[in-house]
Coordinates of C-alpha atoms in Angstrom, one line a residue:
X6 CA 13.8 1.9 -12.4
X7 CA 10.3 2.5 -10.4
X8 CA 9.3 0.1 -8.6
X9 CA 5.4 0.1 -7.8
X10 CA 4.2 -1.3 -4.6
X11 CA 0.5 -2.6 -4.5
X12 CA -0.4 -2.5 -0.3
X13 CA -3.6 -5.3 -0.2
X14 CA -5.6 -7.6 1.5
X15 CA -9.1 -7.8 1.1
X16 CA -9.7 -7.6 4.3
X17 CA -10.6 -4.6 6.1
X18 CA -9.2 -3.4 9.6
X19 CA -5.8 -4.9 9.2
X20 CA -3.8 -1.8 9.1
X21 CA -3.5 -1.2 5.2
X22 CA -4.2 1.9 4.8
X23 CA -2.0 3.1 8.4
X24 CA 0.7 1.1 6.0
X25 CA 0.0 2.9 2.6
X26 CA 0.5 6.0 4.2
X27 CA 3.9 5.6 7.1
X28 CA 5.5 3.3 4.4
X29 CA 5.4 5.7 1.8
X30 CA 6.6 8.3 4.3
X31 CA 9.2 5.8 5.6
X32 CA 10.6 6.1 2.1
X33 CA 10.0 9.8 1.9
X34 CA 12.2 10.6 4.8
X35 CA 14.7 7.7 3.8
X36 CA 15.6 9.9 1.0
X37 CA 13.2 8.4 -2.4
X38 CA 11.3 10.0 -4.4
X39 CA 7.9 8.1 -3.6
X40 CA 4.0 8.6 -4.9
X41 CA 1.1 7.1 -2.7
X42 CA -1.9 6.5 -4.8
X43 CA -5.4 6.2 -3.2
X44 CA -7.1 3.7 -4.6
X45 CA -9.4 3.4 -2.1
X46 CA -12.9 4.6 -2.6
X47 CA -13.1 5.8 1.4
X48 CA -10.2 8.2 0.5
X49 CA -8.4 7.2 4.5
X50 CA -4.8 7.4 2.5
X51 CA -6.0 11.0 1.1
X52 CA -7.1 12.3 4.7
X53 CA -4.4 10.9 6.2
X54 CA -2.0 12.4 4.4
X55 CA -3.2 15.9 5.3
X56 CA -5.9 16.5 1.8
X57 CA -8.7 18.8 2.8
X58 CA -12.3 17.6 0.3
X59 CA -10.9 20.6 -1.6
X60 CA -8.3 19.2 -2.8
X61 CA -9.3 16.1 -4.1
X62 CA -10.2 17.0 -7.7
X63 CA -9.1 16.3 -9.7
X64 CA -8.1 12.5 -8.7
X65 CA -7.7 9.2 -9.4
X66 CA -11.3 8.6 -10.5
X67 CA -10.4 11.4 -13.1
X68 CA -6.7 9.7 -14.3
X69 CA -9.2 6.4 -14.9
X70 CA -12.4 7.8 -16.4
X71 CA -11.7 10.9 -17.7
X72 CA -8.5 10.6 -18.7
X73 CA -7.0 13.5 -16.8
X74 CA -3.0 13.4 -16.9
X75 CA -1.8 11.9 -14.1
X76 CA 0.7 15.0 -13.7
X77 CA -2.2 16.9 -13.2
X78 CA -3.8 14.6 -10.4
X79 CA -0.5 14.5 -8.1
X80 CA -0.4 16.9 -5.0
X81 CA 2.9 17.8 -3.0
X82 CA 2.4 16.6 1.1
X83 CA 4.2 18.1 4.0
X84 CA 6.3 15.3 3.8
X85 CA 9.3 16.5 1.1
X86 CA 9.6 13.6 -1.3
X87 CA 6.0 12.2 -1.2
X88 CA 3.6 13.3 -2.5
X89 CA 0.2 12.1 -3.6
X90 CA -2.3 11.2 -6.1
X91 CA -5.7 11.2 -4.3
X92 CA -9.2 9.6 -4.0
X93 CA -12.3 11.8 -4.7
X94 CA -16.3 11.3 -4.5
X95 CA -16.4 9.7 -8.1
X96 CA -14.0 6.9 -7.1
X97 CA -17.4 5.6 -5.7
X98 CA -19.3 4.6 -8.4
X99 CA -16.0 3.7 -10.5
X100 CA -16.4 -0.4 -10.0
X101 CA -19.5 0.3 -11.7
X102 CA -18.4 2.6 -14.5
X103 CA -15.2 -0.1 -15.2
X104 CA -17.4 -2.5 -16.3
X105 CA -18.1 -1.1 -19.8
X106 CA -14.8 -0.3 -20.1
X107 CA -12.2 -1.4 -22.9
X108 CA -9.0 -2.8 -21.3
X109 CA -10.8 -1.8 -18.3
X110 CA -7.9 -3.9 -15.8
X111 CA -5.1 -1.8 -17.5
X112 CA -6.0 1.8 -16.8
X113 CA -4.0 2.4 -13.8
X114 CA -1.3 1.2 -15.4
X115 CA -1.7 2.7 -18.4
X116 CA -2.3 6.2 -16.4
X117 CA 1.3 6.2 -14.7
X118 CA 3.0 5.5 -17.3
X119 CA 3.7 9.0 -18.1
X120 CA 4.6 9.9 -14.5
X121 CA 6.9 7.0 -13.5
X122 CA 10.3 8.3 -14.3
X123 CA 9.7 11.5 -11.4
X124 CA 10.0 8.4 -9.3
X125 CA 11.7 5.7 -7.3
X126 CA 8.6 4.2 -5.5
X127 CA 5.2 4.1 -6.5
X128 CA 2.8 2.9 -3.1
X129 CA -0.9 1.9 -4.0
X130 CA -3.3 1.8 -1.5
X131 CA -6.0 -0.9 -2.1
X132 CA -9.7 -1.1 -0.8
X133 CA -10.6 -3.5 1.3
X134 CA -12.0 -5.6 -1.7
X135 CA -11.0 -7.9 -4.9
X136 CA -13.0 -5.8 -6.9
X137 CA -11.6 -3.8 -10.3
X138 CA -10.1 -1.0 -8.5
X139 CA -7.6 -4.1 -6.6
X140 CA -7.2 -5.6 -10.0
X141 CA -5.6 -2.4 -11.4
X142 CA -3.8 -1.5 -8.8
X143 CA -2.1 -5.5 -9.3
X144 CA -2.1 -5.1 -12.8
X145 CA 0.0 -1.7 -12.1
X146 CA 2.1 -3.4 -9.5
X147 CA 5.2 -5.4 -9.3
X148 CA 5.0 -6.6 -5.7
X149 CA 2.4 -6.9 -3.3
X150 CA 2.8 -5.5 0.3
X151 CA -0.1 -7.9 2.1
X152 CA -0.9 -6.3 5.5
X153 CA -1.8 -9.3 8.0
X154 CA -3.1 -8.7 11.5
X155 CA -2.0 -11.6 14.0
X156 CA -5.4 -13.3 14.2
X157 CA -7.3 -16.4 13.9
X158 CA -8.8 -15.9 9.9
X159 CA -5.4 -14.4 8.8
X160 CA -3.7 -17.2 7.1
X161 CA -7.6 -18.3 5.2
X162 CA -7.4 -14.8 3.9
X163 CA -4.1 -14.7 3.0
X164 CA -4.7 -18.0 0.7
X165 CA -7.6 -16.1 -0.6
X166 CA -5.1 -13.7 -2.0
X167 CA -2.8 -15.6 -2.9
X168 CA -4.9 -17.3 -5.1
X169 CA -5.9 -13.9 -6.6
X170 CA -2.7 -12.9 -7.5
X171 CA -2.0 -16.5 -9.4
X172 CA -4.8 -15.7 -11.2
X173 CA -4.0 -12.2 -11.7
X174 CA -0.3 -13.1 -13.2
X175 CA -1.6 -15.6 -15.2
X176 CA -4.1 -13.3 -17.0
X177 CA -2.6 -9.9 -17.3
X178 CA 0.4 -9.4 -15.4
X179 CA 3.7 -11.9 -15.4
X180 CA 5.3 -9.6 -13.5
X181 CA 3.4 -9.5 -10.1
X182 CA 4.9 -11.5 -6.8
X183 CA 3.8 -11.1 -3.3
X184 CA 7.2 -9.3 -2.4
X185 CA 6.4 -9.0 1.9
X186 CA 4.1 -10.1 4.3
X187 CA 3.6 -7.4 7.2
X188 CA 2.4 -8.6 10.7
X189 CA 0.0 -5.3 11.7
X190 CA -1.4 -4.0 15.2
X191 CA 0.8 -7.4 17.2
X192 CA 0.2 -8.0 20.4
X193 CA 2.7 -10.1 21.8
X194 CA 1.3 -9.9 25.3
X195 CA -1.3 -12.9 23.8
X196 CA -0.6 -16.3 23.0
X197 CA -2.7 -16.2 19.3
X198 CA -0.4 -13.2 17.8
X199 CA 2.7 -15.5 18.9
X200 CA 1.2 -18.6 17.2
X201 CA 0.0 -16.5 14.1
X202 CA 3.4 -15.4 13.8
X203 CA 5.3 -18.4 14.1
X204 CA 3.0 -20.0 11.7
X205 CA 3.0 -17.5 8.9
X206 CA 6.7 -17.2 9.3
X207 CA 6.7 -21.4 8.5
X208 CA 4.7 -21.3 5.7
X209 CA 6.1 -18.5 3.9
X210 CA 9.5 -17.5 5.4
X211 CA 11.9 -14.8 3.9
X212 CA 8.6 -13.1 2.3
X213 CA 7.4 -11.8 6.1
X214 CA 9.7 -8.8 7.3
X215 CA 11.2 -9.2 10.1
X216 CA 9.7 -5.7 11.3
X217 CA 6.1 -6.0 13.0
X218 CA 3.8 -3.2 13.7
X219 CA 2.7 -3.2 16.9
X220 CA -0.5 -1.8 18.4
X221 CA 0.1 1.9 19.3
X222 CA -2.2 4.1 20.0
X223 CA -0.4 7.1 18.3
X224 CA -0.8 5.4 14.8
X225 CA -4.8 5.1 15.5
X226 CA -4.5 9.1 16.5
X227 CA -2.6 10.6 13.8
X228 CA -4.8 10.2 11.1
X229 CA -7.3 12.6 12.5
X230 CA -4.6 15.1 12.6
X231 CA -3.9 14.7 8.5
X232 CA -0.4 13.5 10.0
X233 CA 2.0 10.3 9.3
X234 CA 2.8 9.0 12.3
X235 CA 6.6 10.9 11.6
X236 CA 5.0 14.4 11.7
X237 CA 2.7 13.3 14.6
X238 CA 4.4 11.9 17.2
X239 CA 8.1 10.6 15.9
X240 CA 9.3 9.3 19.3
X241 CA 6.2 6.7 19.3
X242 CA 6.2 2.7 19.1
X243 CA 4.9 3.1 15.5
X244 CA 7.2 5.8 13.8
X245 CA 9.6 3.4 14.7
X246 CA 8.4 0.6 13.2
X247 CA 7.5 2.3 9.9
X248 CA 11.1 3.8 9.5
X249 CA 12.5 -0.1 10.4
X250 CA 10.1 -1.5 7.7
X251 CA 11.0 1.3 5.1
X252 CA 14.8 0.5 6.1
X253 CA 14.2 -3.2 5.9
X254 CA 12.9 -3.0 2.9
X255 CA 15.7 -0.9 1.3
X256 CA 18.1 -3.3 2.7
X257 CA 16.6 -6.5 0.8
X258 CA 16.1 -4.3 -2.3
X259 CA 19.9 -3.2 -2.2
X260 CA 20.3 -7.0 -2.1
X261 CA 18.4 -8.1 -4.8
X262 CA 19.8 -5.8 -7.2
X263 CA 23.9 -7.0 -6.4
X264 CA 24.9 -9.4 -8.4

């Protein structure tokens, strides 16, 4: 079955989008069929995946408001098995245009429905936000991937959220956990990013990976190329990391579906 991935925090800066993207190609190049869907009105995951402006209609604002098929929104990448549904200009003004909308927390989900099966792994990249366009993409999800840099507001936020998605699986979607808690851009030359860690990892244990991102200056530079961090520089700090996280991943899912 697909599994959709929900990649959040409300926070911005914390390496969600960097995520969005080399997770989704950690995936890729492990050998699944995966989609990575910009949610994000800023369009970083669309860029950084190597989508001109042409190329961006139609997209996601198009599968939500217009009613475009979803088939018709997806885009092949350079990376064989991903591929990519992408943020346009109208994704904007969507929070606005949801509003008025009829079962207006349910048209994500309602929009890959009809692509899901050309899948294993569906990878939704969230703004930096709890608007609407956060609320689909958890109504859509099954698990949240919560991106959390090693820093002194990180655990206040991460309550934040995890209040959010209580509320979120109380009202609309049963389904949704908090499935991994990744420690971005770590540091461990500084004290804080050790206590961070250690303290995260006591208050919510198995749920963080054991993988950590570190800061690397190739992830910051391959975005400007339109290039995962695979294409653009494979040998670095951070390909590694993303191919351990996709691989650590794999492995728990392996073990939660063994009886």
């Amino acid at each position: 079955m697909t599994k959709v991935l929900a990649v959040a925090n409300q926070k911005g800066g914390v390496g969600k989008t960097t995520t969005s993207v080399n997770f989704a190609a950690g995936l890729a190049l492990s050998r699944r069929r995966v989609l990575l869907v910009d949610m994000d009105p800023q369009g970083n995951s669309t860029s950084g995946i190597g989508l001109g402006p042409d190329e961006r209609t139609p997209g996601i604002y198009e599968a939500l408001i217009a009613h475009v098929p979803m088939s018709e929104v997806i885009r092949e990448t350079s990376t064989g098995k991903l591929h990519v549904a992408p943020s346009g200009p109208g994704l904007i003004g969507a929070e606005v245009e949801l509003v008025d909308l009829p079962d207006r927390n349910d048209l994500l989900h309602r929009a890959l429905k009809s692509v899901k099966d050309r899948f294993d792994y569906i990878v939704i990249d969230c703004p930096p936000s709890l608007g609407l366009l956060t609320v689909n993409a958890m109504c859509a999800a099954d698990e949240l991937v919560v991106t959390l840099q090693a820093e002194y507001y990180a655990l206040e936020g991460l309550s934040a959220l995890t209040r959010t998605v209580d509320a979120i699986r109380e009202a609309y979607n049963p389904r949704l956990i908090i499935g991994g808690i990744l420690l971005t851009m770590m540091d461990r030359r500084t004290n804080l990013a050790n206590q961070v860690e250690a303290e995260v990892r006591t208050h919510f244990g198995d749920r963080v990976f054991s993988t950590v991102i570190p800061r690397n200056v190739r992830l910051s530079e391959a975005p400007s190329f339109g290039q995962t961090i695979f294409r653009y520089d494979i040998k670095s700090s951070g390909a590694e990391a993303y191919l351990a996280l996709a691989r650590e991943f794999l492995k728990r899912e392996k073990a939660t579906d063994t009886p």
